[in-house]
Amino acid sequence: MNTVAVGSNVQNISLTDVTAPIISLINTILTAAIPLVAAAGSLYCVLLGVKYARAEEPQDREKAKQHLKSAIIGFVLIFVLIVALRIATPILTEWMNANSKAIQ
């Protein structure tokens, strides 16, 4: 327990009490973010694919192709980072709790 003085009150507050709501919020956001990123990425890639298919000029076709490649790389990167954060959150929480107990 850590002792915190607020005004004239002295309270014992554990680190878990402070971080639990924050971690819960992060997990809730990540749970919603995975399907949203997948849906937005799929829709955007389909629209870029249609733009690529409709392009008549070679430079327009190449430009659309490059945009499609960039979009796919971007959405894959975002998805991988979301999954990595989802995996790392419990590990970091456990590490934080173990180290906060060692300090006390």
Tab-separated table of N, CA and C in Angstrom:
chain	number	residue	atom	x	y	z
A	1	MET	N	0.831	-1.188	0.000
A	1	MET	CA	0.000	0.000	0.000
A	1	MET	C	0.871	1.245	0.000
A	2	ASN	N	0.450	2.209	-0.711
A	2	ASN	CA	1.113	3.504	-0.720
A	2	ASN	C	0.264	4.464	0.090
A	3	THR	N	0.914	5.321	0.850
A	3	THR	CA	0.195	6.296	1.642
A	3	THR	C	0.160	7.604	0.871
A	4	VAL	N	-1.035	8.136	0.735
A	4	VAL	CA	-1.222	9.374	-0.007
A	4	VAL	C	-1.907	10.373	0.908
A	5	ALA	N	-1.359	11.569	0.984
A	5	ALA	CA	-1.963	12.619	1.791
A	5	ALA	C	-2.723	13.563	0.871
A	6	VAL	N	-4.014	13.682	1.124
A	6	VAL	CA	-4.856	14.595	0.361
A	6	VAL	C	-5.427	15.583	1.363
A	7	GLY	N	-4.940	16.815	1.291
A	7	GLY	CA	-5.363	17.800	2.270
A	7	GLY	C	-4.905	17.357	3.651
A	8	SER	N	-5.837	17.215	4.580
A	8	SER	CA	-5.496	16.746	5.922
A	8	SER	C	-5.776	15.260	6.082
A	9	ASN	N	-6.334	14.617	5.047
A	9	ASN	CA	-6.634	13.187	5.105
A	9	ASN	C	-5.435	12.384	4.623
A	10	VAL	N	-5.166	11.284	5.305
A	10	VAL	CA	-4.122	10.360	4.882
A	10	VAL	C	-4.811	9.056	4.529
A	11	GLN	N	-4.584	8.569	3.293
A	11	GLN	CA	-5.260	7.365	2.824
A	11	GLN	C	-4.239	6.366	2.309
A	12	ASN	N	-4.565	5.092	2.485
A	12	ASN	CA	-3.763	4.029	1.895
A	12	ASN	C	-4.407	3.623	0.579
A	13	ILE	N	-3.667	3.743	-0.502
A	13	ILE	CA	-4.180	3.427	-1.828
A	13	ILE	C	-3.219	2.447	-2.485
A	14	SER	N	-3.776	1.361	-2.993
A	14	SER	CA	-2.917	0.420	-3.711
A	14	SER	C	-2.843	0.830	-5.176
A	15	LEU	N	-1.767	0.446	-5.812
A	15	LEU	CA	-1.571	0.778	-7.218
A	15	LEU	C	-2.623	0.110	-8.095
A	16	THR	N	-3.055	-1.074	-7.692
A	16	THR	CA	-4.077	-1.797	-8.454
A	16	THR	C	-5.397	-1.032	-8.465
A	17	ASP	N	-5.732	-0.383	-7.342
A	17	ASP	CA	-6.971	0.402	-7.285
A	17	ASP	C	-6.954	1.555	-8.286
A	18	VAL	N	-5.799	2.094	-8.522
A	18	VAL	CA	-5.670	3.223	-9.440
A	18	VAL	C	-5.652	2.750	-10.895
A	19	THR	N	-4.934	1.664	-11.157
A	19	THR	CA	-4.739	1.237	-12.547
A	19	THR	C	-5.856	0.354	-13.090
A	20	ALA	N	-6.612	-0.312	-12.237
A	20	ALA	CA	-7.653	-1.238	-12.708
A	20	ALA	C	-8.674	-0.564	-13.632
A	21	PRO	N	-9.204	0.623	-13.295
A	21	PRO	CA	-10.158	1.253	-14.223
A	21	PRO	C	-9.523	1.660	-15.557
A	22	ILE	N	-8.269	2.066	-15.513
A	22	ILE	CA	-7.583	2.466	-16.744
A	22	ILE	C	-7.377	1.259	-17.648
A	23	ILE	N	-6.944	0.152	-17.073
A	23	ILE	CA	-6.729	-1.071	-17.846
A	23	ILE	C	-8.051	-1.594	-18.390
A	24	SER	N	-9.105	-1.499	-17.600
A	24	SER	CA	-10.428	-1.917	-18.062
A	24	SER	C	-10.878	-1.070	-19.259
A	25	LEU	N	-10.637	0.224	-19.196
A	25	LEU	CA	-10.986	1.117	-20.309
A	25	LEU	C	-10.183	0.769	-21.566
A	26	ILE	N	-8.887	0.516	-21.408
A	26	ILE	CA	-8.047	0.141	-22.551
A	26	ILE	C	-8.550	-1.151	-23.179
A	27	ASN	N	-8.881	-2.149	-22.352
A	27	ASN	CA	-9.382	-3.420	-22.884
A	27	ASN	C	-10.707	-3.243	-23.615
A	28	THR	N	-11.578	-2.392	-23.093
A	28	THR	CA	-12.862	-2.131	-23.745
A	28	THR	C	-12.653	-1.462	-25.106
A	29	ILE	N	-11.765	-0.487	-25.151
A	29	ILE	CA	-11.484	0.209	-26.408
A	29	ILE	C	-10.866	-0.743	-27.423
A	30	LEU	N	-9.935	-1.588	-26.971
A	30	LEU	CA	-9.293	-2.529	-27.889
A	30	LEU	C	-10.279	-3.559	-28.416
A	31	THR	N	-11.200	-3.998	-27.565
A	31	THR	CA	-12.209	-4.961	-28.006
A	31	THR	C	-13.068	-4.366	-29.119
A	32	ALA	N	-13.397	-3.097	-29.000
A	32	ALA	CA	-14.200	-2.441	-30.034
A	32	ALA	C	-13.361	-2.063	-31.255
A	33	ALA	N	-12.079	-1.800	-31.059
A	33	ALA	CA	-11.236	-1.312	-32.153
A	33	ALA	C	-10.933	-2.383	-33.194
A	34	ILE	N	-10.783	-3.625	-32.775
A	34	ILE	CA	-10.410	-4.680	-33.724
A	34	ILE	C	-11.451	-4.837	-34.834
A	35	PRO	N	-12.744	-5.023	-34.522
A	35	PRO	CA	-13.704	-5.146	-35.630
A	35	PRO	C	-13.897	-3.840	-36.407
A	36	LEU	N	-13.775	-2.699	-35.732
A	36	LEU	CA	-13.921	-1.426	-36.440
A	36	LEU	C	-12.796	-1.222	-37.449
A	37	VAL	N	-11.570	-1.524	-37.054
A	37	VAL	CA	-10.437	-1.390	-37.977
A	37	VAL	C	-10.579	-2.372	-39.132
A	38	ALA	N	-11.009	-3.587	-38.824
A	38	ALA	CA	-11.192	-4.589	-39.882
A	38	ALA	C	-12.270	-4.149	-40.876
A	39	ALA	N	-13.383	-3.639	-40.370
A	39	ALA	CA	-14.468	-3.199	-41.253
A	39	ALA	C	-14.051	-1.985	-42.082
A	40	ALA	N	-13.449	-1.002	-41.429
A	40	ALA	CA	-13.025	0.197	-42.153
A	40	ALA	C	-11.950	-0.137	-43.183
A	41	GLY	N	-11.017	-0.989	-42.805
A	41	GLY	CA	-9.955	-1.382	-43.731
A	41	GLY	C	-10.492	-2.129	-44.934
A	42	SER	N	-11.417	-3.032	-44.689
A	42	SER	CA	-12.009	-3.797	-45.793
A	42	SER	C	-12.771	-2.882	-46.747
A	43	LEU	N	-13.582	-2.011	-46.197
A	43	LEU	CA	-14.365	-1.097	-47.025
A	43	LEU	C	-13.459	-0.166	-47.829
A	44	TYR	N	-12.451	0.377	-47.178
A	44	TYR	CA	-11.538	1.294	-47.864
A	44	TYR	C	-10.774	0.578	-48.976
A	45	CYS	N	-10.326	-0.640	-48.703
A	45	CYS	CA	-9.595	-1.403	-49.728
A	45	CYS	C	-10.499	-1.769	-50.904
A	46	VAL	N	-11.756	-2.069	-50.633
A	46	VAL	CA	-12.693	-2.354	-51.724
A	46	VAL	C	-12.894	-1.103	-52.579
A	47	LEU	N	-13.068	0.042	-51.932
A	47	LEU	CA	-13.234	1.290	-52.685
A	47	LEU	C	-11.991	1.612	-53.517
A	48	LEU	N	-10.809	1.397	-52.943
A	48	LEU	CA	-9.588	1.627	-53.712
A	48	LEU	C	-9.441	0.618	-54.846
A	49	GLY	N	-9.901	-0.615	-54.630
A	49	GLY	CA	-9.877	-1.622	-55.691
A	49	GLY	C	-10.788	-1.239	-56.842
A	50	VAL	N	-11.944	-0.703	-56.520
A	50	VAL	CA	-12.869	-0.232	-57.564
A	50	VAL	C	-12.241	0.946	-58.317
A	51	LYS	N	-11.610	1.843	-57.575
A	51	LYS	CA	-10.937	2.981	-58.217
A	51	LYS	C	-9.827	2.490	-59.146
A	52	TYR	N	-9.102	1.463	-58.713
A	52	TYR	CA	-8.037	0.871	-59.542
A	52	TYR	C	-8.626	0.237	-60.802
A	53	ALA	N	-9.729	-0.467	-60.645
A	53	ALA	CA	-10.350	-1.146	-61.789
A	53	ALA	C	-10.934	-0.152	-62.795
A	54	ARG	N	-11.400	0.990	-62.316
A	54	ARG	CA	-12.025	1.967	-63.205
A	54	ARG	C	-11.024	2.928	-63.842
A	55	ALA	N	-9.797	2.935	-63.340
A	55	ALA	CA	-8.790	3.859	-63.881
A	55	ALA	C	-8.435	3.458	-65.310
A	56	GLU	N	-8.472	4.436	-66.200
A	56	GLU	CA	-8.191	4.168	-67.611
A	56	GLU	C	-6.769	4.565	-67.992
A	57	GLU	N	-6.295	5.643	-67.446
A	57	GLU	CA	-4.946	6.119	-67.760
A	57	GLU	C	-3.913	5.316	-66.962
A	58	PRO	N	-2.768	5.024	-67.555
A	58	PRO	CA	-1.733	4.252	-66.840
A	58	PRO	C	-1.243	4.929	-65.556
A	59	GLN	N	-1.110	6.256	-65.580
A	59	GLN	CA	-0.651	6.937	-64.370
A	59	GLN	C	-1.720	6.908	-63.277
A	60	ASP	N	-2.998	6.994	-63.660
A	60	ASP	CA	-4.075	6.879	-62.675
A	60	ASP	C	-4.118	5.471	-62.092
A	61	ARG	N	-3.894	4.482	-62.944
A	61	ARG	CA	-3.896	3.090	-62.504
A	61	ARG	C	-2.738	2.845	-61.525
A	62	GLU	N	-1.579	3.383	-61.843
A	62	GLU	CA	-0.404	3.210	-60.968
A	62	GLU	C	-0.612	3.936	-59.638
A	63	LYS	N	-1.220	5.114	-59.700
A	63	LYS	CA	-1.504	5.883	-58.490
A	63	LYS	C	-2.491	5.126	-57.596
A	64	ALA	N	-3.531	4.579	-58.187
A	64	ALA	CA	-4.520	3.809	-57.427
A	64	ALA	C	-3.893	2.545	-56.844
A	65	LYS	N	-3.016	1.926	-57.611
A	65	LYS	CA	-2.324	0.716	-57.138
A	65	LYS	C	-1.452	1.043	-55.927
A	66	GLN	N	-0.742	2.158	-55.983
A	66	GLN	CA	0.115	2.565	-54.861
A	66	GLN	C	-0.726	2.903	-53.633
A	67	HIS	N	-1.850	3.568	-53.823
A	67	HIS	CA	-2.740	3.884	-52.700
A	67	HIS	C	-3.267	2.603	-52.061
A	68	LEU	N	-3.615	1.630	-52.883
A	68	LEU	CA	-4.118	0.355	-52.375
A	68	LEU	C	-3.045	-0.368	-51.566
A	69	LYS	N	-1.818	-0.391	-52.072
A	69	LYS	CA	-0.718	-1.018	-51.328
A	69	LYS	C	-0.494	-0.320	-49.990
A	70	SER	N	-0.486	0.996	-50.011
A	70	SER	CA	-0.266	1.763	-48.780
A	70	SER	C	-1.383	1.527	-47.771
A	71	ALA	N	-2.610	1.467	-48.250
A	71	ALA	CA	-3.745	1.236	-47.357
A	71	ALA	C	-3.664	-0.147	-46.722
A	72	ILE	N	-3.328	-1.150	-47.505
A	72	ILE	CA	-3.220	-2.512	-46.967
A	72	ILE	C	-2.116	-2.579	-45.919
A	73	ILE	N	-0.961	-1.997	-46.215
A	73	ILE	CA	0.143	-1.990	-45.249
A	73	ILE	C	-0.266	-1.250	-43.978
A	74	GLY	N	-0.921	-0.118	-44.125
A	74	GLY	CA	-1.356	0.659	-42.966
A	74	GLY	C	-2.342	-0.086	-42.091
A	75	PHE	N	-3.341	-0.710	-42.701
A	75	PHE	CA	-4.337	-1.421	-41.909
A	75	PHE	C	-3.758	-2.672	-41.262
A	76	VAL	N	-2.861	-3.365	-41.944
A	76	VAL	CA	-2.203	-4.524	-41.327
A	76	VAL	C	-1.367	-4.071	-40.139
A	77	LEU	N	-0.655	-2.970	-40.285
A	77	LEU	CA	0.159	-2.448	-39.196
A	77	LEU	C	-0.700	-2.048	-38.000
A	78	ILE	N	-1.798	-1.361	-38.245
A	78	ILE	CA	-2.702	-0.976	-37.159
A	78	ILE	C	-3.251	-2.210	-36.461
A	79	PHE	N	-3.675	-3.199	-37.221
A	79	PHE	CA	-4.226	-4.424	-36.642
A	79	PHE	C	-3.179	-5.145	-35.794
A	80	VAL	N	-1.958	-5.255	-36.302
A	80	VAL	CA	-0.888	-5.928	-35.550
A	80	VAL	C	-0.586	-5.175	-34.255
A	81	LEU	N	-0.555	-3.854	-34.305
A	81	LEU	CA	-0.284	-3.076	-33.095
A	81	LEU	C	-1.408	-3.203	-32.073
A	82	ILE	N	-2.647	-3.256	-32.518
A	82	ILE	CA	-3.766	-3.450	-31.594
A	82	ILE	C	-3.671	-4.812	-30.926
A	83	VAL	N	-3.395	-5.844	-31.703
A	83	VAL	CA	-3.265	-7.192	-31.137
A	83	VAL	C	-2.071	-7.256	-30.186
A	84	ALA	N	-0.957	-6.616	-30.544
A	84	ALA	CA	0.219	-6.609	-29.667
A	84	ALA	C	-0.090	-5.910	-28.348
A	85	LEU	N	-0.813	-4.807	-28.402
A	85	LEU	CA	-1.192	-4.114	-27.171
A	85	LEU	C	-2.130	-4.966	-26.340
A	86	ARG	N	-3.019	-5.662	-27.008
A	86	ARG	CA	-3.951	-6.563	-26.314
A	86	ARG	C	-3.195	-7.685	-25.597
A	87	ILE	N	-2.161	-8.214	-26.231
A	87	ILE	CA	-1.359	-9.281	-25.628
A	87	ILE	C	-0.465	-8.724	-24.519
A	88	ALA	N	0.095	-7.536	-24.716
A	88	ALA	CA	1.052	-6.973	-23.768
A	88	ALA	C	0.405	-6.403	-22.511
A	89	THR	N	-0.850	-6.009	-22.565
A	89	THR	CA	-1.490	-5.384	-21.409
A	89	THR	C	-1.481	-6.277	-20.173
A	90	PRO	N	-1.913	-7.550	-20.242
A	90	PRO	CA	-1.858	-8.382	-19.029
A	90	PRO	C	-0.432	-8.635	-18.541
A	91	ILE	N	0.503	-8.769	-19.457
A	91	ILE	CA	1.894	-9.004	-19.072
A	91	ILE	C	2.446	-7.792	-18.327
A	92	LEU	N	2.189	-6.600	-18.850
A	92	LEU	CA	2.660	-5.383	-18.198
A	92	LEU	C	1.950	-5.143	-16.869
A	93	THR	N	0.682	-5.503	-16.784
A	93	THR	CA	-0.054	-5.363	-15.530
A	93	THR	C	0.539	-6.266	-14.460
A	94	GLU	N	0.822	-7.501	-14.825
A	94	GLU	CA	1.427	-8.438	-13.876
A	94	GLU	C	2.800	-7.941	-13.425
A	95	TRP	N	3.591	-7.447	-14.355
A	95	TRP	CA	4.914	-6.920	-14.035
A	95	TRP	C	4.806	-5.721	-13.095
A	96	MET	N	3.859	-4.827	-13.374
A	96	MET	CA	3.666	-3.648	-12.547
A	96	MET	C	3.258	-4.043	-11.134
A	97	ASN	N	2.334	-4.998	-11.015
A	97	ASN	CA	1.890	-5.433	-9.693
A	97	ASN	C	3.023	-6.098	-8.920
A	98	ALA	N	3.827	-6.905	-9.584
A	98	ALA	CA	4.948	-7.567	-8.915
A	98	ALA	C	5.980	-6.554	-8.437
A	99	ASN	N	6.252	-5.548	-9.239
A	99	ASN	CA	7.242	-4.542	-8.848
A	99	ASN	C	6.714	-3.587	-7.790
A	100	SER	N	5.430	-3.303	-7.797
A	100	SER	CA	4.891	-2.406	-6.771
A	100	SER	C	4.874	-3.096	-5.416
A	101	LYS	N	4.700	-4.420	-5.383
A	101	LYS	CA	4.754	-5.158	-4.119
A	101	LYS	C	6.184	-5.239	-3.601
A	102	ALA	N	7.155	-5.318	-4.502
A	102	ALA	CA	8.555	-5.401	-4.094
A	102	ALA	C	9.025	-4.091	-3.471
A	103	ILE	N	8.478	-2.972	-3.905
A	103	ILE	CA	8.876	-1.663	-3.385
A	103	ILE	C	8.347	-1.454	-1.973
A	104	GLN	N	7.189	-1.985	-1.694
A	104	GLN	CA	6.554	-1.749	-0.396
A	104	GLN	C	7.286	-2.448	0.642
